[in-house]
């Protein structure tokens, strides 16, 4: 990626003991923004590609808390794919990054922490509009 600050892998501390694991996420300490919204994607059918959009201002952290999925990231110049396969691995995605989530394993649960409430007007759902948006900036 050209701008490394736009996308970042995060490693969370596991509070593990003989009973199993626990991960706690706090805004600003573990997550680099104020957490305004949480949602999760589950029961994803075979060959489905989710996302396929960018955001004008929203920041998010994606965590595959169960199973595995892949995330394609595109800053308009370069594309890369990240695999999320551990509950202690987070993917920070800033605004103005096109993302597609795919290759979900059976039973995968993708947890998303977001910096703002849901706002459809923050979405850029057409790839050509995304390219125009980043060129204007
Ligand atoms: P959608 O944007 O298609 O999900 P994705 O792009 O991540 O694959 O969202 C599916 C539906 O859920 C759509 O009708 C909007 C709604 N939705 C909310 O109401 N609140 C939310 O926080 C999100 C992410 C989606």
GROMACS .gro file of N, CA and C and ligand atoms in nm:
model
  436
    1UNK      N    1   0.084  -0.120   0.000
    1UNK     CA    2   0.000   0.000   0.000
    1UNK      C    3   0.088   0.124   0.000
    2UNK      N    4   0.046   0.222  -0.069
    2UNK     CA    5   0.125   0.343  -0.080
    2UNK      C    6   0.128   0.420   0.053
    3UNK      N    7   0.009   0.431   0.114
    3UNK     CA    8   0.002   0.504   0.240
    3UNK      C    9  -0.018   0.402   0.353
    4UNK      N   10   0.091   0.366   0.420
    4UNK     CA   11   0.085   0.258   0.518
    4UNK      C   12  -0.004   0.291   0.637
    5UNK      N   13  -0.030   0.420   0.660
    5UNK     CA   14  -0.114   0.457   0.775
    5UNK      C   15  -0.261   0.426   0.750
    6UNK      N   16  -0.295   0.399   0.626
    6UNK     CA   17  -0.436   0.376   0.589
    6UNK      C   18  -0.484   0.238   0.631
    7UNK      N   19  -0.391   0.143   0.642
    7UNK     CA   20  -0.425   0.005   0.672
    7UNK      C   21  -0.318  -0.049   0.765
    8UNK      N   22  -0.362  -0.118   0.871
    8UNK     CA   23  -0.261  -0.165   0.966
    8UNK      C   24  -0.309  -0.293   1.032
    9UNK      N   25  -0.221  -0.391   1.046
    9UNK     CA   26  -0.257  -0.512   1.121
    9UNK      C   27  -0.232  -0.485   1.269
   10UNK      N   28  -0.327  -0.523   1.351
   10UNK     CA   29  -0.317  -0.503   1.496
   10UNK      C   30  -0.309  -0.640   1.563
   11UNK      N   31  -0.227  -0.650   1.666
   11UNK     CA   32  -0.216  -0.776   1.741
   11UNK      C   33  -0.267  -0.748   1.883
   12UNK      N   34  -0.370  -0.819   1.923
   12UNK     CA   35  -0.430  -0.795   2.055
   12UNK      C   36  -0.374  -0.890   2.159
   13UNK      N   37  -0.369  -0.841   2.283
   13UNK     CA   38  -0.320  -0.923   2.394
   13UNK      C   39  -0.426  -1.028   2.432
   14UNK      N   40  -0.382  -1.152   2.445
   14UNK     CA   41  -0.472  -1.258   2.490
   14UNK      C   42  -0.450  -1.279   2.640
   15UNK      N   43  -0.559  -1.267   2.715
   15UNK     CA   44  -0.553  -1.299   2.858
   15UNK      C   45  -0.589  -1.447   2.870
   16UNK      N   46  -0.491  -1.532   2.848
   16UNK     CA   47  -0.519  -1.675   2.848
   16UNK      C   48  -0.481  -1.739   2.980
   17UNK      N   49  -0.558  -1.839   3.019
   17UNK     CA   50  -0.520  -1.920   3.133
   17UNK      C   51  -0.575  -2.060   3.109
   18UNK      N   52  -0.574  -2.143   3.211
   18UNK     CA   53  -0.614  -2.283   3.192
   18UNK      C   54  -0.760  -2.296   3.145
   19UNK      N   55  -0.837  -2.188   3.162
   19UNK     CA   56  -0.979  -2.193   3.122
   19UNK      C   57  -0.999  -2.161   2.974
   20UNK      N   58  -0.898  -2.098   2.915
   20UNK     CA   59  -0.911  -2.058   2.775
   20UNK      C   60  -0.866  -1.915   2.754
   21UNK      N   61  -0.916  -1.852   2.649
   21UNK     CA   62  -0.867  -1.718   2.614
   21UNK      C   63  -0.972  -1.610   2.632
   22UNK      N   64  -0.924  -1.487   2.646
   22UNK     CA   65  -1.012  -1.370   2.656
   22UNK      C   66  -0.936  -1.252   2.596
   23UNK      N   67  -1.004  -1.177   2.514
   23UNK     CA   68  -0.942  -1.056   2.458
   23UNK      C   69  -1.033  -0.938   2.490
   24UNK      N   70  -0.974  -0.833   2.542
   24UNK     CA   71  -1.049  -0.712   2.575
   24UNK      C   72  -0.999  -0.599   2.484
   25UNK      N   73  -1.093  -0.525   2.426
   25UNK     CA   74  -1.055  -0.417   2.336
   25UNK      C   75  -1.109  -0.286   2.389
   26UNK      N   76  -1.021  -0.191   2.410
   26UNK     CA   77  -1.062  -0.060   2.461
   26UNK      C   78  -1.034   0.046   2.356
   27UNK      N   79  -1.128   0.140   2.346
   27UNK     CA   80  -1.107   0.248   2.250
   27UNK      C   81  -0.982   0.327   2.290
   28UNK      N   82  -0.908   0.366   2.189
   28UNK     CA   83  -0.781   0.438   2.199
   28UNK      C   84  -0.666   0.353   2.253
   29UNK      N   85  -0.690   0.261   2.347
   29UNK     CA   86  -0.580   0.175   2.392
   29UNK      C   87  -0.550   0.067   2.289
   30UNK      N   88  -0.652  -0.007   2.247
   30UNK     CA   89  -0.633  -0.117   2.153
   30UNK      C   90  -0.684  -0.082   2.013
   31UNK      N   91  -0.785   0.002   2.010
   31UNK     CA   92  -0.852   0.040   1.885
   31UNK      C   93  -0.827   0.189   1.866
   32UNK      N   94  -0.773   0.229   1.749
   32UNK     CA   95  -0.727   0.369   1.737
   32UNK      C   96  -0.836   0.472   1.710
   33UNK      N   97  -0.958   0.447   1.762
   33UNK     CA   98  -1.064   0.547   1.749
   33UNK      C   99  -1.170   0.519   1.855
   34UNK      N  100  -1.261   0.612   1.864
   34UNK     CA  101  -1.376   0.603   1.952
   34UNK      C  102  -1.474   0.503   1.889
   35UNK      N  103  -1.507   0.396   1.962
   35UNK     CA  104  -1.593   0.291   1.904
   35UNK      C  105  -1.740   0.333   1.918
   36UNK      N  106  -1.803   0.363   1.805
   36UNK     CA  107  -1.942   0.410   1.805
   36UNK      C  108  -2.040   0.299   1.768
   37UNK      N  109  -1.987   0.194   1.701
   37UNK     CA  110  -2.078   0.091   1.647
   37UNK      C  111  -2.003  -0.040   1.636
   38UNK      N  112  -2.077  -0.148   1.662
   38UNK     CA  113  -2.022  -0.283   1.648
   38UNK      C  114  -2.120  -0.363   1.564
   39UNK      N  115  -2.070  -0.434   1.464
   39UNK     CA  116  -2.159  -0.528   1.394
   39UNK      C  117  -2.079  -0.653   1.357
   40UNK      N  118  -2.149  -0.757   1.325
   40UNK     CA  119  -2.079  -0.880   1.288
   40UNK      C  120  -2.147  -0.949   1.172
   41UNK      N  121  -2.065  -1.009   1.091
   41UNK     CA  122  -2.108  -1.077   0.969
   41UNK      C  123  -2.091  -1.226   0.995
   42UNK      N  124  -2.196  -1.302   0.975
   42UNK     CA  125  -2.193  -1.445   1.006
   42UNK      C  126  -2.284  -1.519   0.908
   43UNK      N  127  -2.273  -1.651   0.909
   43UNK     CA  128  -2.359  -1.734   0.823
   43UNK      C  129  -2.343  -1.694   0.676
   44UNK      N  130  -2.223  -1.657   0.639
   44UNK     CA  131  -2.197  -1.612   0.502
   44UNK      C  132  -2.200  -1.731   0.407
   45UNK      N  133  -2.274  -1.718   0.302
   45UNK     CA  134  -2.290  -1.829   0.207
   45UNK      C  135  -2.165  -1.845   0.119
   46UNK      N  136  -2.152  -1.963   0.059
   46UNK     CA  137  -2.035  -1.993  -0.025
   46UNK      C  138  -2.022  -1.891  -0.138
   47UNK      N  139  -1.898  -1.858  -0.168
   47UNK     CA  140  -1.862  -1.772  -0.282
   47UNK      C  141  -1.917  -1.629  -0.274
   48UNK      N  142  -1.961  -1.590  -0.157
   48UNK     CA  143  -2.012  -1.453  -0.140
   48UNK      C  144  -1.895  -1.356  -0.123
   49UNK      N  145  -1.907  -1.241  -0.187
   49UNK     CA  146  -1.811  -1.132  -0.165
   49UNK      C  147  -1.889  -1.019  -0.099
   50UNK      N  148  -1.849  -0.981   0.022
   50UNK     CA  149  -1.917  -0.872   0.093
   50UNK      C  150  -1.833  -0.745   0.081
   51UNK      N  151  -1.886  -0.637   0.132
   51UNK     CA  152  -1.813  -0.511   0.125
   51UNK      C  153  -1.832  -0.449  -0.012
   52UNK      N  154  -1.726  -0.448  -0.091
   52UNK     CA  155  -1.729  -0.385  -0.224
   52UNK      C  156  -1.769  -0.239  -0.211
   53UNK      N  157  -1.704  -0.171  -0.120
   53UNK     CA  158  -1.728  -0.027  -0.104
   53UNK      C  159  -1.609   0.036  -0.032
   54UNK      N  160  -1.609   0.168  -0.030
   54UNK     CA  161  -1.514   0.244   0.052
   54UNK      C  162  -1.598   0.341   0.135
   55UNK      N  163  -1.532   0.406   0.229
   55UNK     CA  164  -1.602   0.505   0.312
   55UNK      C  165  -1.536   0.641   0.297
   56UNK      N  166  -1.619   0.744   0.302
   56UNK     CA  167  -1.565   0.880   0.292
   56UNK      C  168  -1.489   0.917   0.418
   57UNK      N  169  -1.542   0.877   0.535
   57UNK     CA  170  -1.473   0.918   0.658
   57UNK      C  171  -1.464   0.808   0.764
   58UNK      N  172  -1.540   0.701   0.748
   58UNK     CA  173  -1.545   0.597   0.854
   58UNK      C  174  -1.413   0.521   0.866
   59UNK      N  175  -1.375   0.493   0.991
   59UNK     CA  176  -1.263   0.404   1.020
   59UNK      C  177  -1.319   0.277   1.083
   60UNK      N  178  -1.254   0.165   1.055
   60UNK     CA  179  -1.303   0.038   1.108
   60UNK      C  180  -1.187  -0.052   1.149
   61UNK      N  181  -1.218  -0.144   1.241
   61UNK     CA  182  -1.126  -0.255   1.269
   61UNK      C  183  -1.205  -0.384   1.248
   62UNK      N  184  -1.149  -0.473   1.168
   62UNK     CA  185  -1.212  -0.602   1.136
   62UNK      C  186  -1.139  -0.713   1.211
   63UNK      N  187  -1.214  -0.801   1.273
   63UNK     CA  188  -1.154  -0.913   1.346
   63UNK      C  189  -1.236  -1.038   1.313
   64UNK      N  190  -1.170  -1.141   1.264
   64UNK     CA  191  -1.242  -1.266   1.240
   64UNK      C  192  -1.233  -1.345   1.371
   65UNK      N  193  -1.336  -1.333   1.453
   65UNK     CA  194  -1.331  -1.391   1.588
   65UNK      C  195  -1.349  -1.542   1.585
   66UNK      N  196  -1.401  -1.592   1.474
   66UNK     CA  197  -1.412  -1.738   1.457
   66UNK      C  198  -1.399  -1.771   1.309
   67UNK      N  199  -1.318  -1.871   1.277
   67UNK     CA  200  -1.300  -1.909   1.138
   67UNK      C  201  -1.201  -1.819   1.067
   68UNK      N  202  -1.219  -1.808   0.936
   68UNK     CA  203  -1.121  -1.733   0.855
   68UNK      C  204  -1.193  -1.664   0.740
   69UNK      N  205  -1.142  -1.547   0.705
   69UNK     CA  206  -1.186  -1.484   0.580
   69UNK      C  207  -1.071  -1.401   0.526
   70UNK      N  208  -1.086  -1.357   0.402
   70UNK     CA  209  -0.984  -1.273   0.340
   70UNK      C  210  -1.043  -1.135   0.313
   71UNK      N  211  -0.955  -1.036   0.313
   71UNK     CA  212  -0.999  -0.899   0.286
   71UNK      C  213  -0.909  -0.840   0.178
   72UNK      N  214  -0.969  -0.801   0.068
   72UNK     CA  215  -0.895  -0.731  -0.037
   72UNK      C  216  -0.899  -0.582  -0.006
   73UNK      N  217  -0.783  -0.518  -0.011
   73UNK     CA  218  -0.771  -0.375   0.020
   73UNK      C  219  -0.716  -0.305  -0.103
   74UNK      N  220  -0.772  -0.190  -0.133
   74UNK     CA  221  -0.733  -0.119  -0.255
   74UNK      C  222  -0.734   0.030  -0.223
   75UNK      N  223  -0.619   0.094  -0.236
   75UNK     CA  224  -0.613   0.238  -0.209
   75UNK      C  225  -0.620   0.320  -0.338
   76UNK      N  226  -0.655   0.253  -0.447
   76UNK     CA  227  -0.666   0.321  -0.576
   76UNK      C  228  -0.538   0.312  -0.655
   77UNK      N  229  -0.429   0.270  -0.589
   77UNK     CA  230  -0.300   0.257  -0.656
   77UNK      C  231  -0.254   0.112  -0.651
   78UNK      N  232  -0.272   0.053  -0.535
   78UNK     CA  233  -0.222  -0.081  -0.512
   78UNK      C  234  -0.331  -0.165  -0.446
   79UNK      N  235  -0.327  -0.296  -0.472
   79UNK     CA  236  -0.422  -0.387  -0.408
   79UNK      C  237  -0.343  -0.489  -0.327
   80UNK      N  238  -0.396  -0.526  -0.212
   80UNK     CA  239  -0.337  -0.639  -0.142
   80UNK      C  240  -0.446  -0.715  -0.068
   81UNK      N  241  -0.415  -0.840  -0.036
   81UNK     CA  242  -0.512  -0.924   0.033
   81UNK      C  243  -0.455  -0.966   0.167
   82UNK      N  244  -0.537  -0.953   0.269
   82UNK     CA  245  -0.498  -0.990   0.405
   82UNK      C  246  -0.590  -1.104   0.449
   83UNK      N  247  -0.533  -1.204   0.516
   83UNK     CA  248  -0.615  -1.312   0.572
   83UNK      C  249  -0.636  -1.286   0.721
   84UNK      N  250  -0.762  -1.291   0.762
   84UNK     CA  251  -0.794  -1.277   0.905
   84UNK      C  252  -0.832  -1.416   0.955
   85UNK      N  253  -0.755  -1.468   1.046
   85UNK     CA  254  -0.774  -1.608   1.086
   85UNK      C  255  -0.752  -1.632   1.234
   86UNK      N  256  -0.744  -1.523   1.311
   86UNK     CA  257  -0.721  -1.539   1.455
   86UNK      C  258  -0.800  -1.432   1.532
   87UNK      N  259  -0.854  -1.465   1.647
   87UNK     CA  260  -0.928  -1.363   1.723
   87UNK      C  261  -0.838  -1.253   1.782
   88UNK      N  262  -0.707  -1.276   1.782
   88UNK     CA  263  -0.617  -1.172   1.835
   88UNK      C  264  -0.553  -1.088   1.723
   89UNK      N  265  -0.609  -1.100   1.603
   89UNK     CA  266  -0.555  -1.025   1.489
   89UNK      C  267  -0.663  -0.930   1.437
   90UNK      N  268  -0.633  -0.802   1.433
   90UNK     CA  269  -0.729  -0.705   1.384
   90UNK      C  270  -0.673  -0.635   1.261
   91UNK      N  271  -0.762  -0.590   1.178
   91UNK     CA  272  -0.721  -0.515   1.059
   91UNK      C  273  -0.784  -0.377   1.066
   92UNK      N  274  -0.700  -0.277   1.087
   92UNK     CA  275  -0.747  -0.138   1.087
   92UNK      C  276  -0.758  -0.091   0.942
   93UNK      N  277  -0.871  -0.034   0.908
   93UNK     CA  278  -0.891   0.022   0.773
   93UNK      C  279  -0.940   0.165   0.789
   94UNK      N  280  -0.863   0.257   0.738
   94UNK     CA  281  -0.901   0.398   0.743
   94UNK      C  282  -1.006   0.428   0.636
   95UNK      N  283  -1.043   0.551   0.625
   95UNK     CA  284  -1.137   0.589   0.519
   95UNK      C  285  -1.066   0.581   0.383
   96UNK      N  286  -1.144   0.592   0.277
   96UNK     CA  287  -1.090   0.598   0.140
   96UNK      C  288  -1.009   0.474   0.102
   97UNK      N  289  -1.051   0.360   0.151
   97UNK     CA  290  -0.992   0.232   0.109
   97UNK      C  291  -1.107   0.142   0.061
   98UNK      N  292  -1.094   0.097  -0.061
   98UNK     CA  293  -1.193   0.001  -0.114
   98UNK      C  294  -1.165  -0.135  -0.051
   99UNK      N  295  -1.269  -0.202  -0.001
   99UNK     CA  296  -1.250  -0.333   0.063
   99UNK      C  297  -1.353  -0.434   0.015
  100UNK      N  298  -1.306  -0.558   0.005
  100UNK     CA  299  -1.395  -0.669  -0.030
  100UNK      C  300  -1.360  -0.785   0.063
  101UNK      N  301  -1.461  -0.844   0.126
  101UNK     CA  302  -1.438  -0.957   0.216
  101UNK      C  303  -1.491  -1.083   0.150
  102UNK      N  304  -1.409  -1.188   0.148
  102UNK     CA  305  -1.446  -1.308   0.074
  102UNK      C  306  -1.377  -1.431   0.134
  103UNK      N  307  -1.403  -1.546   0.073
  103UNK     CA  308  -1.344  -1.674   0.120
  103UNK      C  309  -1.373  -1.700   0.268
  104UNK      N  310  -1.496  -1.679   0.309
  104UNK     CA  311  -1.535  -1.707   0.447
  104UNK      C  312  -1.541  -1.858   0.467
  105UNK      N  313  -1.481  -1.908   0.573
  105UNK     CA  314  -1.496  -2.050   0.604
  105UNK      C  315  -1.633  -2.072   0.670
  106UNK      N  316  -1.676  -2.197   0.671
  106UNK     CA  317  -1.804  -2.230   0.735
  106UNK      C  318  -1.803  -2.184   0.880
  107UNK      N  319  -1.902  -2.112   0.922
  107UNK     CA  320  -1.912  -2.071   1.062
  107UNK      C  321  -1.829  -1.949   1.097
  108UNK      N  322  -1.762  -1.888   0.998
  108UNK     CA  323  -1.678  -1.771   1.028
  108UNK      C  324  -1.765  -1.654   1.079
  109UNK      N  325  -1.710  -1.583   1.176
  109UNK     CA  326  -1.778  -1.464   1.228
  109UNK      C  327  -1.680  -1.347   1.219
  110UNK      N  328  -1.717  -1.247   1.140
  110UNK     CA  329  -1.631  -1.129   1.123
  110UNK      C  330  -1.691  -1.014   1.205
  111UNK      N  331  -1.617  -0.976   1.307
  111UNK     CA  332  -1.660  -0.867   1.396
  111UNK      C  333  -1.602  -0.736   1.343
  112UNK      N  334  -1.685  -0.633   1.340
  112UNK     CA  335  -1.638  -0.504   1.291
  112UNK      C  336  -1.666  -0.395   1.395
  113UNK      N  337  -1.562  -0.321   1.429
  113UNK     CA  338  -1.574  -0.206   1.517
  113UNK      C  339  -1.565  -0.082   1.429
  114UNK      N  340  -1.656   0.011   1.449
  114UNK     CA  341  -1.662   0.127   1.359
  114UNK      C  342  -1.660   0.257   1.438
  115UNK      N  343  -1.604   0.360   1.374
  115UNK     CA  344  -1.584   0.488   1.444
  115UNK      C  345  -1.708   0.578   1.440
  116UNK      N  346  -1.810   0.538   1.361
  116UNK     CA  347  -1.930   0.622   1.351
  116UNK      C  348  -2.055   0.535   1.345
  117UNK      N  349  -2.167   0.595   1.370
  117UNK     CA  350  -2.293   0.526   1.352
  117UNK      C  351  -2.315   0.499   1.203
  118UNK      N  352  -2.406   0.409   1.173
  118UNK     CA  353  -2.435   0.376   1.033
  118UNK      C  354  -2.488   0.498   0.960
  119UNK      N  355  -2.428   0.525   0.844
  119UNK     CA  356  -2.468   0.641   0.765
  119UNK      C  357  -2.445   0.607   0.617
  120UNK      N  358  -2.554   0.579   0.549
  120UNK     CA  359  -2.542   0.536   0.408
  120UNK      C  360  -2.470   0.642   0.323
  121UNK      N  361  -2.482   0.770   0.363
  121UNK     CA  362  -2.419   0.875   0.280
  121UNK      C  363  -2.265   0.874   0.292
  122UNK      N  364  -2.212   0.796   0.386
  122UNK     CA  365  -2.066   0.785   0.399
  122UNK      C  366  -2.009   0.677   0.304
  123UNK      N  367  -2.098   0.599   0.243
  123UNK     CA  368  -2.053   0.489   0.157
  123UNK      C  369  -2.021   0.537   0.016
  124UNK      N  370  -1.918   0.478  -0.043
  124UNK     CA  371  -1.892   0.492  -0.187
  124UNK      C  372  -1.904   0.350  -0.243
  125UNK      N  373  -2.012   0.324  -0.314
  125UNK     CA  374  -2.041   0.186  -0.355
  125UNK      C  375  -2.004   0.156  -0.500
  126UNK      N  376  -1.963   0.258  -0.575
  126UNK     CA  377  -1.920   0.237  -0.715
  126UNK      C  378  -1.769   0.258  -0.722
  127UNK      N  379  -1.699   0.162  -0.785
  127UNK     CA  380  -1.552   0.170  -0.788
  127UNK      C  381  -1.505   0.296  -0.863
  128UNK      N  382  -1.573   0.333  -0.971
  128UNK     CA  383  -1.529   0.453  -1.045
  128UNK      C  384  -1.548   0.580  -0.960
  129UNK      N  385  -1.652   0.580  -0.877
  129UNK     CA  386  -1.671   0.695  -0.785
  129UNK      C  387  -1.561   0.698  -0.679
  130UNK      N  388  -1.517   0.580  -0.635
  130UNK     CA  389  -1.407   0.572  -0.539
  130UNK      C  390  -1.280   0.634  -0.599
  131UNK      N  391  -1.250   0.598  -0.724
  131UNK     CA  392  -1.129   0.653  -0.789
  131UNK      C  393  -1.140   0.805  -0.800
  132UNK      N  394  -1.258   0.855  -0.834
  132UNK     CA  395  -1.277   1.002  -0.842
  132UNK      C  396  -1.258   1.065  -0.705
  133UNK      N  397  -1.312   0.998  -0.601
  133UNK     CA  398  -1.304   1.051  -0.464
  133UNK      C  399  -1.158   1.065  -0.420
  134UNK      N  400  -1.076   0.964  -0.447
  134UNK     CA  401  -0.937   0.974  -0.398
  134UNK      C  402  -0.855   1.071  -0.482
  135UNK      N  403  -0.894   1.088  -0.609
  135UNK     CA  404  -0.820   1.184  -0.692
  135UNK      C  405  -0.847   1.329  -0.652
  136UNK      N  406  -0.968   1.351  -0.600
  136UNK     CA  407  -1.008   1.488  -0.558
  136UNK      C  408  -0.935   1.533  -0.432
  137UNK      N  409  -0.885   1.434  -0.353
  137UNK     CA  410  -0.834   1.469  -0.220
  137UNK      C  411  -0.695   1.528  -0.226
  138LIG     P1  412  -2.403  -0.395   0.356
  138LIG     O1  413  -2.352  -0.255   0.356
  138LIG     O2  414  -2.452  -0.452   0.227
  138LIG     O3  415  -2.290  -0.492   0.415
  138LIG     P2  416  -2.142  -0.516   0.356
  138LIG     O4  417  -2.115  -0.403   0.262
  138LIG     O5  418  -2.053  -0.510   0.476
  138LIG     O6  419  -2.139  -0.647   0.288
  138LIG     O7  420  -2.516  -0.404   0.468
  138LIG     C1  421  -2.621  -0.499   0.462
  138LIG     C2  422  -2.746  -0.436   0.522
  138LIG     O8  423  -2.729  -0.406   0.660
  138LIG     C3  424  -2.786  -0.309   0.453
  138LIG     O9  425  -2.926  -0.311   0.438
  138LIG     C4  426  -2.747  -0.200   0.549
  138LIG     C5  427  -2.757  -0.269   0.684
  138LIG     N1  428  -2.662  -0.219   0.783
  138LIG     C6  429  -2.710  -0.149   0.893
  138LIG    O10  430  -2.831  -0.126   0.907
  138LIG     N2  431  -2.622  -0.106   0.987
  138LIG     C7  432  -2.489  -0.129   0.975
  138LIG    O11  433  -2.411  -0.088   1.064
  138LIG     C8  434  -2.439  -0.200   0.859
  138LIG     C9  435  -2.292  -0.226   0.841
  138LIG    C10  436  -2.530  -0.242   0.767
   0.00000   0.00000   0.00000
